[in-house]
Coordinates of C-alpha atoms in Angstrom, one line a residue:
X1 CA -136.2 -48.2 -102.6
X2 CA -138.0 -51.5 -102.7
X3 CA -141.8 -51.3 -103.3
X4 CA -141.9 -54.8 -104.7
X5 CA -144.4 -57.7 -104.4
X6 CA -143.4 -61.0 -102.7
X7 CA -141.3 -63.1 -105.1
X8 CA -140.1 -60.0 -106.9
X9 CA -136.7 -58.4 -106.8
X10 CA -136.1 -54.8 -105.7
X11 CA -134.6 -51.6 -107.0
X12 CA -132.4 -49.1 -105.3
X13 CA -132.4 -45.8 -107.2
X14 CA -129.3 -43.6 -106.8
X15 CA -129.7 -39.9 -108.0
X16 CA -126.5 -38.4 -109.2
X17 CA -125.2 -35.1 -110.7
X18 CA -123.5 -36.1 -113.9
X19 CA -120.6 -33.7 -113.3
X20 CA -120.1 -34.2 -109.6
X21 CA -117.1 -36.0 -108.1
X22 CA -119.1 -36.7 -105.0
X23 CA -121.6 -38.6 -107.2
X24 CA -118.9 -40.7 -108.5
X25 CA -117.8 -41.8 -105.0
X26 CA -121.4 -42.4 -104.0
X27 CA -122.0 -44.6 -107.1
X28 CA -118.8 -46.7 -106.3
X29 CA -119.6 -47.1 -102.7
X30 CA -123.3 -48.0 -103.1
X31 CA -122.5 -50.7 -105.7
X32 CA -119.7 -52.2 -103.6
X33 CA -122.0 -52.2 -100.5
X34 CA -125.2 -53.5 -102.2
X35 CA -123.6 -56.1 -104.4
X36 CA -126.7 -56.2 -106.7
X37 CA -127.6 -58.7 -109.4
X38 CA -127.7 -55.8 -112.0
X39 CA -126.5 -52.2 -112.2
X40 CA -128.9 -50.2 -114.4
X41 CA -127.5 -47.0 -115.9
X42 CA -129.0 -44.1 -117.6
X43 CA -127.4 -44.8 -120.9
X44 CA -128.5 -46.1 -124.3
X45 CA -126.3 -48.3 -126.6
X46 CA -124.8 -45.4 -128.5
X47 CA -123.8 -43.3 -125.5
X48 CA -122.5 -46.5 -123.8
X49 CA -120.2 -47.3 -126.7
X50 CA -119.0 -43.6 -126.8
X51 CA -118.4 -43.6 -123.0
X52 CA -116.3 -46.7 -123.3
X53 CA -114.2 -45.2 -126.1
X54 CA -116.0 -46.9 -129.0
X55 CA -117.1 -45.4 -132.3
X56 CA -120.3 -43.3 -132.1
X57 CA -123.2 -43.9 -134.6
X58 CA -123.1 -42.4 -138.0
X59 CA -126.0 -40.3 -139.3
X60 CA -127.6 -42.1 -142.1
X61 CA -128.1 -40.1 -145.3
X62 CA -131.8 -41.2 -145.5
X63 CA -132.5 -39.9 -142.1
X64 CA -131.7 -36.4 -143.2
X65 CA -134.8 -36.4 -145.4
X66 CA -137.1 -37.1 -142.5
X67 CA -137.1 -33.5 -141.4
X68 CA -135.5 -31.4 -138.7
X69 CA -132.5 -33.7 -138.4
X70 CA -130.0 -30.8 -138.4
X71 CA -132.1 -28.8 -135.9
X72 CA -132.2 -31.9 -133.6
X73 CA -128.5 -32.1 -133.7
X74 CA -128.2 -28.4 -132.9
X75 CA -130.4 -29.1 -129.8
X76 CA -128.3 -32.1 -128.9
X77 CA -125.1 -30.1 -129.3
X78 CA -126.6 -27.4 -127.1
X79 CA -127.5 -29.7 -124.2
X80 CA -124.1 -31.5 -124.6
X81 CA -122.2 -28.1 -124.6
X82 CA -123.9 -27.0 -121.4
X83 CA -123.0 -30.2 -119.6
X84 CA -119.5 -30.0 -120.9
X85 CA -119.1 -26.5 -119.6
X86 CA -120.4 -27.5 -116.2
X87 CA -117.9 -30.4 -116.2
X88 CA -115.1 -27.9 -116.9
X89 CA -116.2 -25.6 -114.1
X90 CA -116.1 -28.4 -111.7
X91 CA -113.1 -30.3 -113.1
X92 CA -115.1 -33.5 -113.6
X93 CA -115.7 -35.3 -117.0
X94 CA -119.4 -35.3 -117.9
X95 CA -120.8 -38.8 -117.6
X96 CA -118.2 -39.7 -115.0
X97 CA -121.0 -41.1 -112.7
X98 CA -122.2 -43.5 -115.4
X99 CA -118.6 -44.6 -116.2
X100 CA -117.9 -45.2 -112.7
X101 CA -121.1 -47.3 -112.4
X102 CA -120.2 -49.4 -115.4
X103 CA -116.6 -49.9 -114.4
X104 CA -117.4 -50.7 -110.8
X105 CA -120.0 -53.3 -111.9
X106 CA -117.7 -54.9 -114.3
X107 CA -115.0 -55.0 -111.7
X108 CA -117.3 -56.8 -109.3
X109 CA -118.7 -59.1 -112.0
X110 CA -122.1 -57.6 -112.0
X111 CA -124.3 -57.4 -115.0
X112 CA -124.9 -54.0 -116.5
X113 CA -128.2 -52.9 -118.0
X114 CA -128.7 -50.0 -120.3
X115 CA -132.2 -48.6 -119.5
X116 CA -132.4 -45.2 -121.1
X117 CA -134.2 -44.3 -124.3
X118 CA -132.1 -44.0 -127.5
X119 CA -130.7 -40.4 -127.6
X120 CA -131.7 -39.8 -131.2
X121 CA -135.4 -40.6 -130.3
X122 CA -135.2 -38.2 -127.2
X123 CA -133.7 -35.3 -129.1
X124 CA -136.2 -35.8 -132.0
X125 CA -139.1 -35.7 -129.6
X126 CA -137.5 -32.9 -127.6
X127 CA -137.4 -30.8 -130.7
X128 CA -140.9 -31.6 -131.8
X129 CA -142.3 -31.0 -128.3
X130 CA -140.7 -27.5 -128.1
X131 CA -143.0 -24.6 -129.1
X132 CA -142.1 -21.9 -131.5
X133 CA -141.5 -19.3 -128.8
X134 CA -139.3 -21.9 -126.8
X135 CA -137.2 -22.5 -130.0
X136 CA -136.8 -18.8 -130.5
X137 CA -135.8 -18.4 -126.9
X138 CA -133.2 -21.2 -127.4
X139 CA -131.9 -19.5 -130.5
X140 CA -131.7 -16.1 -128.7
X141 CA -129.6 -17.7 -126.0
X142 CA -127.2 -19.4 -128.5
X143 CA -127.0 -16.3 -130.8
X144 CA -127.0 -13.4 -128.2
X145 CA -126.4 -15.1 -124.8
X146 CA -129.9 -13.9 -123.7
X147 CA -132.5 -16.5 -122.9
X148 CA -135.3 -14.1 -121.8
X149 CA -137.8 -12.2 -123.8
X150 CA -135.1 -9.8 -125.2
X151 CA -133.6 -12.9 -127.0
X152 CA -136.8 -14.0 -128.4
X153 CA -137.6 -10.5 -129.5
X154 CA -134.2 -10.2 -131.3
X155 CA -134.8 -13.5 -133.1
X156 CA -138.4 -12.6 -134.0
X157 CA -137.2 -9.2 -135.1
X158 CA -134.6 -10.7 -137.5
X159 CA -137.3 -12.9 -139.0
X160 CA -139.7 -9.9 -139.3
X161 CA -137.0 -7.7 -140.7
X162 CA -136.3 -10.1 -143.6
X163 CA -140.0 -9.6 -144.6
X164 CA -139.9 -5.9 -143.8
X165 CA -136.8 -5.2 -145.8
X166 CA -138.2 -5.7 -149.3
X167 CA -141.3 -3.6 -148.4
X168 CA -139.0 -0.8 -147.3
X169 CA -137.3 -1.1 -150.8
X170 CA -140.6 -0.9 -152.6
X171 CA -142.6 1.6 -150.5
X172 CA -140.0 3.3 -148.3
X173 CA -140.3 6.6 -150.0
X174 CA -143.9 6.9 -148.6
X175 CA -142.3 7.3 -145.1
X176 CA -139.3 9.2 -146.2
X177 CA -136.8 6.4 -146.8
X178 CA -135.2 7.7 -150.0
X179 CA -132.7 6.0 -152.3
X180 CA -130.0 8.2 -150.7
X181 CA -130.8 6.7 -147.3
X182 CA -130.7 3.2 -148.7
X183 CA -127.4 3.9 -150.4
X184 CA -125.9 5.4 -147.2
X185 CA -127.1 2.2 -145.3
X186 CA -125.7 -0.1 -147.8
X187 CA -122.4 1.8 -147.7
X188 CA -122.3 1.8 -144.0
X189 CA -122.8 -2.0 -143.9
X190 CA -120.0 -2.7 -146.4
X191 CA -117.6 -0.3 -144.7
X192 CA -118.5 -1.7 -141.3
X193 CA -117.9 -5.3 -142.3
X194 CA -114.4 -4.4 -143.9
X195 CA -113.5 -2.3 -140.8
X196 CA -114.5 -5.1 -138.5
X197 CA -112.4 -7.5 -140.2
X198 CA -109.4 -5.2 -140.3
X199 CA -109.8 -4.1 -136.7
X200 CA -110.2 -7.7 -135.5
X201 CA -107.0 -8.8 -137.4
X202 CA -105.1 -5.9 -135.6
X203 CA -106.7 -6.7 -132.2
X204 CA -105.5 -10.3 -132.3
X205 CA -102.0 -9.1 -131.8
X206 CA -102.8 -7.5 -128.4
X207 CA -106.1 -9.1 -127.3
X208 CA -107.3 -12.7 -126.8
X209 CA -110.4 -14.6 -127.9
X210 CA -113.7 -12.8 -127.2
X211 CA -112.0 -9.5 -126.5
X212 CA -110.6 -9.4 -130.0
X213 CA -113.9 -10.2 -131.5
X214 CA -115.8 -7.6 -129.5
X215 CA -113.1 -5.0 -130.5
X216 CA -113.6 -5.8 -134.2
X217 CA -117.4 -5.8 -134.1
X218 CA -117.6 -2.6 -131.9
X219 CA -115.0 -0.7 -133.8
X220 CA -116.5 -1.9 -137.2
X221 CA -119.9 -0.8 -136.2
X222 CA -118.7 2.6 -135.2
X223 CA -116.8 3.1 -138.4
X224 CA -119.7 1.8 -140.5
X225 CA -122.1 4.1 -138.8
X226 CA -120.0 7.2 -138.8
X227 CA -117.8 6.8 -141.8
X228 CA -120.1 4.8 -144.1
X229 CA -123.6 6.0 -143.1
X230 CA -122.8 9.4 -141.7
X231 CA -120.0 10.6 -144.1
X232 CA -120.7 8.4 -147.1
X233 CA -117.0 7.1 -147.3
X234 CA -116.9 4.5 -149.9
X235 CA -120.3 5.3 -151.4
X236 CA -118.8 5.4 -155.0
X237 CA -117.2 2.0 -154.6
X238 CA -120.3 0.4 -153.1
X239 CA -122.5 1.8 -155.7
X240 CA -120.4 0.8 -158.7
X241 CA -119.8 -2.7 -157.3
X242 CA -123.4 -3.6 -156.4
X243 CA -125.3 -1.4 -158.8
X244 CA -128.5 0.5 -158.0
X245 CA -130.6 -2.7 -157.5
X246 CA -127.9 -4.3 -155.2
X247 CA -127.7 -1.1 -153.2
X248 CA -131.5 -1.0 -152.8
X249 CA -131.7 -4.6 -151.8
X250 CA -128.9 -4.5 -149.3
X251 CA -129.9 -1.2 -147.8
X252 CA -133.6 -2.1 -147.3
X253 CA -132.8 -5.5 -145.8
X254 CA -130.4 -4.1 -143.3
X255 CA -132.9 -1.3 -142.3
X256 CA -135.7 -4.0 -142.0
X257 CA -133.6 -6.3 -139.9
X258 CA -132.3 -3.5 -137.7
X259 CA -135.9 -2.1 -137.2
X260 CA -137.1 -5.6 -136.4
X261 CA -134.3 -6.1 -133.8
X262 CA -134.8 -2.8 -132.1
X263 CA -138.6 -3.3 -131.9
X264 CA -138.2 -6.9 -130.8
X265 CA -135.7 -6.2 -128.1
X266 CA -137.8 -3.3 -126.8
X267 CA -140.9 -5.4 -126.8
X268 CA -139.0 -8.1 -124.9
X269 CA -137.7 -5.8 -122.3
X270 CA -141.3 -4.7 -121.6
X271 CA -142.4 -8.2 -121.3
X272 CA -139.4 -8.9 -118.9
X273 CA -140.5 -5.9 -116.8
X274 CA -144.1 -7.2 -116.6
X275 CA -142.7 -10.6 -115.5
X276 CA -144.1 -12.6 -118.4
X277 CA -140.6 -14.2 -119.2
X278 CA -138.7 -15.5 -116.2
X279 CA -135.0 -15.5 -116.9
X280 CA -133.4 -18.9 -117.0
X281 CA -131.3 -20.0 -114.0
X282 CA -127.5 -19.5 -114.4
X283 CA -125.6 -22.6 -113.6
X284 CA -122.6 -20.5 -112.6
X285 CA -124.5 -19.5 -109.5
X286 CA -124.3 -23.1 -108.1
X287 CA -121.2 -24.2 -106.1
X288 CA -120.1 -27.8 -105.8
X289 CA -121.9 -28.4 -102.5
X290 CA -125.2 -27.3 -104.0
X291 CA -124.7 -29.2 -107.2
X292 CA -124.3 -32.6 -105.4
X293 CA -127.6 -32.0 -103.5
X294 CA -130.3 -33.9 -105.5
X295 CA -132.9 -31.3 -104.5
X296 CA -131.0 -28.5 -106.1
X297 CA -130.5 -30.6 -109.3
X298 CA -134.3 -31.3 -109.3
X299 CA -134.8 -27.5 -109.0
X300 CA -132.6 -26.9 -112.0
X301 CA -134.8 -29.4 -113.9
X302 CA -137.9 -27.6 -112.9
X303 CA -136.3 -24.3 -114.1
X304 CA -135.9 -25.9 -117.4
X305 CA -139.6 -27.1 -117.3
X306 CA -140.5 -23.3 -116.9
X307 CA -138.2 -22.5 -119.8
X308 CA -139.8 -25.2 -122.1
X309 CA -142.7 -27.3 -120.8
X310 CA -142.9 -29.2 -124.1
X311 CA -139.1 -29.9 -124.2
X312 CA -139.1 -31.0 -120.5
X313 CA -141.9 -33.5 -121.2
X314 CA -139.6 -35.3 -123.8
X315 CA -136.3 -34.8 -122.0
X316 CA -137.5 -35.5 -118.4
X317 CA -141.0 -37.0 -118.0
X318 CA -140.9 -39.5 -120.9
X319 CA -137.6 -40.7 -119.9
X320 CA -138.6 -41.1 -116.4
X321 CA -141.3 -43.5 -117.7
X322 CA -139.1 -45.3 -120.1
X323 CA -136.5 -45.9 -117.5
X324 CA -139.1 -47.0 -115.0
X325 CA -140.5 -49.5 -117.5
X326 CA -137.1 -51.1 -117.8
X327 CA -136.6 -51.2 -114.0
X328 CA -140.1 -52.7 -113.4
X329 CA -139.3 -55.5 -115.9
X330 CA -136.0 -56.3 -114.1
X331 CA -137.7 -56.1 -110.8
X332 CA -140.4 -58.5 -111.9
X333 CA -137.7 -60.9 -113.2
X334 CA -136.6 -61.2 -109.5
X335 CA -133.4 -59.1 -109.8
X336 CA -131.9 -56.9 -107.1
X337 CA -131.0 -53.8 -109.0
X338 CA -129.0 -50.6 -108.3
X339 CA -130.2 -47.9 -110.7
X340 CA -127.8 -45.1 -111.4
X341 CA -129.9 -42.1 -112.8
X342 CA -129.7 -38.3 -112.8
X343 CA -130.9 -36.7 -109.7
X344 CA -133.6 -34.8 -111.6
X345 CA -135.1 -38.2 -112.7
X346 CA -135.0 -39.8 -109.3
X347 CA -138.3 -38.6 -108.0
X348 CA -140.3 -39.4 -111.1
X349 CA -138.8 -42.9 -111.5
X350 CA -139.5 -43.8 -107.8
X351 CA -143.0 -42.7 -108.2
X352 CA -143.6 -45.1 -111.1
X353 CA -141.9 -47.8 -109.2
X354 CA -144.2 -47.4 -106.2
X355 CA -147.3 -47.5 -108.6
X356 CA -146.5 -49.2 -111.9
X357 CA -150.2 -48.8 -113.0
X358 CA -149.6 -45.1 -113.6
X359 CA -146.9 -45.8 -116.2
X360 CA -148.0 -44.7 -119.8
X361 CA -147.8 -47.4 -122.4
X362 CA -144.4 -48.0 -123.8
X363 CA -145.5 -47.4 -127.3
X364 CA -146.3 -43.8 -126.4
X365 CA -142.7 -43.2 -125.4
X366 CA -141.0 -44.3 -128.6
X367 CA -141.1 -43.4 -132.2
X368 CA -141.7 -40.0 -133.8
X369 CA -143.5 -37.6 -131.6
X370 CA -146.6 -35.9 -133.0
X371 CA -147.4 -32.3 -132.2
X372 CA -150.7 -31.5 -130.5
X373 CA -153.2 -29.2 -131.9
X374 CA -154.1 -28.1 -135.4
X375 CA -151.3 -28.7 -138.0
X376 CA -150.9 -25.0 -138.9
X377 CA -147.5 -25.7 -140.5
X378 CA -148.9 -28.2 -142.9
X379 CA -151.9 -25.9 -143.7
X380 CA -149.6 -23.0 -144.5
X381 CA -147.3 -25.2 -146.6
X382 CA -150.2 -26.4 -148.6
X383 CA -151.6 -22.9 -149.0
X384 CA -148.4 -21.5 -150.3
X385 CA -148.1 -24.3 -152.9
X386 CA -151.7 -23.7 -154.1
X387 CA -151.0 -20.0 -154.3
X388 CA -147.9 -20.6 -156.4
X389 CA -149.8 -22.8 -158.8
X390 CA -152.8 -20.5 -158.8
X391 CA -150.5 -17.6 -159.7
X392 CA -149.6 -19.1 -163.1
X393 CA -153.1 -20.5 -163.7
X394 CA -154.8 -17.2 -163.2
X395 CA -152.2 -15.2 -165.3
X396 CA -152.9 -17.8 -168.1
X397 CA -156.7 -17.4 -167.7
X398 CA -156.1 -13.5 -167.9
X399 CA -154.6 -14.1 -171.4
X400 CA -150.8 -13.8 -170.5
X401 CA -148.9 -15.7 -173.1
X402 CA -147.0 -18.8 -172.5
X403 CA -143.7 -17.1 -173.4
X404 CA -144.2 -14.6 -170.7
X405 CA -145.2 -17.3 -168.1
X406 CA -142.2 -19.3 -169.1
X407 CA -140.0 -16.2 -168.6
X408 CA -141.4 -15.6 -165.1
X409 CA -141.0 -19.2 -164.2
X410 CA -137.5 -19.3 -165.7
X411 CA -136.6 -16.3 -163.5
X412 CA -138.0 -18.0 -160.4
X413 CA -136.0 -21.1 -161.1
X414 CA -132.9 -19.3 -161.9
X415 CA -132.8 -16.9 -158.9
X416 CA -133.6 -19.7 -156.5
X417 CA -131.0 -22.1 -158.0
X418 CA -128.3 -19.5 -158.0
X419 CA -128.7 -18.3 -154.4
X420 CA -129.2 -21.8 -152.9
X421 CA -126.2 -23.3 -154.8
X422 CA -124.0 -20.2 -154.2
X423 CA -124.6 -20.1 -150.5
X424 CA -124.2 -23.8 -150.2
X425 CA -120.8 -23.7 -152.0
X426 CA -119.9 -20.8 -149.8
X427 CA -120.4 -23.0 -146.8
X428 CA -118.1 -25.6 -148.2
X429 CA -120.5 -28.0 -150.1
X430 CA -119.2 -30.1 -152.9
X431 CA -120.2 -28.9 -156.4
X432 CA -122.5 -31.9 -156.8
X433 CA -124.3 -31.2 -153.5
X434 CA -124.6 -27.5 -154.4
X435 CA -126.0 -28.3 -157.8
X436 CA -128.6 -30.6 -156.4
X437 CA -129.7 -28.0 -153.9
X438 CA -129.9 -25.4 -156.6
X439 CA -131.9 -27.6 -158.9
X440 CA -134.6 -28.4 -156.4
X441 CA -134.7 -24.9 -154.8
X442 CA -137.5 -23.6 -157.0
X443 CA -139.7 -26.5 -155.9
X444 CA -138.9 -26.5 -152.2
X445 CA -139.3 -22.8 -151.8
X446 CA -143.0 -23.1 -152.6
X447 CA -143.5 -25.9 -149.9
X448 CA -142.2 -25.0 -146.5
X449 CA -142.6 -28.7 -145.5
X450 CA -139.5 -29.4 -147.8
X451 CA -136.1 -27.7 -147.9
X452 CA -133.4 -27.7 -150.4
X453 CA -130.9 -28.1 -147.7
X454 CA -132.1 -31.5 -146.9
X455 CA -131.2 -32.6 -150.5
X456 CA -127.8 -30.8 -150.4
X457 CA -127.1 -32.5 -147.0
X458 CA -128.2 -35.9 -148.4
X459 CA -125.6 -35.7 -151.1
X460 CA -122.9 -34.4 -148.7
X461 CA -123.5 -37.4 -146.4
X462 CA -122.9 -39.8 -149.2
X463 CA -119.3 -38.6 -149.4
X464 CA -118.5 -37.5 -145.8
X465 CA -119.6 -39.6 -142.8
X466 CA -121.0 -37.6 -139.8
X467 CA -121.6 -39.0 -136.3
X468 CA -122.6 -37.8 -132.9
X469 CA -119.0 -38.0 -131.8
X470 CA -118.4 -34.8 -133.7
X471 CA -120.4 -33.0 -130.9
X472 CA -117.6 -33.6 -128.4
X473 CA -115.0 -32.3 -130.9
X474 CA -117.2 -29.1 -131.3
X475 CA -117.4 -28.7 -127.6
X476 CA -113.6 -28.9 -127.3
X477 CA -113.1 -26.3 -130.0
X478 CA -115.7 -23.9 -128.7
X479 CA -114.1 -24.2 -125.1
X480 CA -110.8 -22.8 -126.5
X481 CA -110.8 -19.2 -125.5
X482 CA -107.3 -18.4 -126.8
X483 CA -107.3 -19.4 -130.5
X484 CA -108.0 -16.5 -132.8
X485 CA -111.5 -16.4 -134.2
X486 CA -110.3 -16.9 -137.8
X487 CA -108.5 -20.1 -136.9
X488 CA -111.4 -21.2 -134.7
X489 CA -113.9 -20.9 -137.5
X490 CA -111.5 -22.9 -139.7
X491 CA -111.4 -25.7 -137.1
X492 CA -115.1 -25.7 -136.8
X493 CA -115.5 -26.2 -140.6
X494 CA -113.1 -29.1 -140.4
X495 CA -115.6 -31.0 -138.3
X496 CA -118.1 -32.8 -140.6
X497 CA -121.1 -32.2 -138.4
X498 CA -120.7 -28.5 -138.3
X499 CA -119.9 -28.3 -142.0
X500 CA -123.1 -30.3 -142.7
X501 CA -125.2 -28.0 -140.5
X502 CA -123.8 -24.9 -142.2
X503 CA -124.3 -26.4 -145.8
X504 CA -127.9 -27.3 -145.0
X505 CA -128.7 -24.0 -143.3
X506 CA -126.9 -21.8 -146.0
X507 CA -128.8 -23.7 -148.8
X508 CA -132.1 -23.0 -147.2
X509 CA -131.2 -19.4 -146.4
X510 CA -130.2 -18.9 -150.1
X511 CA -133.5 -20.2 -151.3
X512 CA -135.5 -18.0 -148.8
X513 CA -133.6 -14.9 -149.8
X514 CA -134.2 -15.6 -153.5
X515 CA -137.9 -16.1 -152.9
X516 CA -138.2 -12.6 -151.2
X517 CA -136.1 -10.9 -153.8
X518 CA -138.0 -12.4 -156.7
X519 CA -141.4 -11.2 -155.4
X520 CA -140.2 -7.7 -154.3
X521 CA -137.5 -6.9 -156.9
X522 CA -137.2 -9.3 -159.8
X523 CA -141.0 -9.7 -160.7
X524 CA -141.6 -5.9 -160.8
X525 CA -138.8 -5.7 -163.4
X526 CA -140.0 -8.6 -165.5
X527 CA -143.6 -7.5 -165.3
X528 CA -142.9 -3.8 -165.8
X529 CA -144.9 -3.7 -169.2
X530 CA -147.8 -5.4 -167.2
X531 CA -148.0 -2.6 -164.7
X532 CA -145.6 -4.1 -162.1
X533 CA -146.9 -5.7 -158.9
X534 CA -150.3 -3.9 -159.0
X535 CA -150.7 -4.8 -162.7
X536 CA -150.0 -8.5 -162.1
X537 CA -152.5 -8.4 -159.1
X538 CA -155.1 -7.0 -161.5
X539 CA -154.4 -9.6 -164.0
X540 CA -154.8 -12.3 -161.4
X541 CA -158.2 -10.9 -160.4
X542 CA -159.2 -10.8 -164.0
X543 CA -158.0 -14.5 -164.4
X544 CA -160.0 -15.4 -161.4
X545 CA -163.2 -13.7 -162.9
X546 CA -162.6 -15.5 -166.2
X547 CA -162.1 -18.8 -164.4
X548 CA -165.3 -18.3 -162.5
X549 CA -167.3 -17.5 -165.6
X550 CA -165.9 -20.4 -167.4
X551 CA -166.9 -22.7 -164.5
X552 CA -170.4 -21.2 -164.4
X553 CA -170.9 -21.7 -168.1
X554 CA -169.6 -25.3 -167.8
X555 CA -171.9 -26.2 -164.9
X556 CA -174.9 -24.4 -166.3

């Protein structure tokens, strides 16, 4: 198209499918026929170097402390993996259209302009723009292969179950959940895990890939349910190994999570029936002829917009505007430009080229995206910190001695440190990284705006470089359907990015588990002579009353 003023250059926008062989031919033919001054491609500097076989950018250690970095890379990994699978389906390398544009331009002696926004900025803004439900929907798709309300319900149910589990351990007897049931549940879980591993090992001799995994999981679940829970096989071993407290913790957490998943999936199924969650479009339904049609690609982008309006704003709309800014500048410089962009971006870019006055300011398209609305997350984080401090202050005002307060704090520090460091080490962290995460876990667990995993990951990155090129390695490993799961997991942990993600995640999970266990199991034991949880609560009320009286006397 050429909606330019006299004396300006003009822009011809070519919309492509990034995994289409037809798009590659169209790109080559258009550039050779047009012979433009500049070929503009939907790439940034980092992706251009990677496409040309260069070294991808490393993740800077300091960037990890800016928050959500690991989650952003998971989102980037997800998007890259989907495109890679589409490329495998149609036997075309993802990005072949952009590579063809670059190589054709260079062969014709034509300048190449990289007009896309930096991928790290896009993914950061993509993650920040996604709502909580949208993130849970994505997690449900990744974990369970279900992107509708059932996946959201399962993810939400797991989160609720983690909170519900300790309550079952404390008050389950009120609704008939006895110690015997908790013991049978814990036994069933342990027996099921052991049986799953053994059955999977046997299944790998006769089955491949996912079939062996499903056989192991299905058989293990059946053995655990019937043998462990139903018949109580292995109950003595589990009880002697875990102890009564360990059995109660494991049994109640499993019951809580299972209850949460069942209720969540059931509620999600009802929402699906009511039509409140439209299922995401399955790319497997598109054949090659459809995929090369720009209208169909645009329809896929609109399907993503229904899936995640906030994510689509960062991934599609903002990039339309950013690319259009670059093209307008090239056109105003008098250049004849052929712009190679994804078909889903073509309409938006052409709209801006027709009327550049509608372009949003460039400064609104770069930098850290701020979430709209009230900052509930910050408020909750601040509130939890205040509650933690108030807990000790009010107990002190109620007359609880310093020695007892120090014991309570020491238990909080120790359980957070042990769980965070142990799970970090289990994920493969260095001893120094695990120790740092354990030392700060007590502090970060009282402020949701911080996470011990950031600090563990920071130390890890000082020893092991991680870059976005690891994502293509992960895609290659995950596309291997023949390697046994045990070897596949080992290969994943050999990739620095995957290991970093697991170390950060496991450190954070350890701290969260420790916090729940402290409040629901450890504190009642420590404060048994104070009356347990109810006695501590009464002391806090007494401390609040004493504080109010002291303040009143001071002001009066």
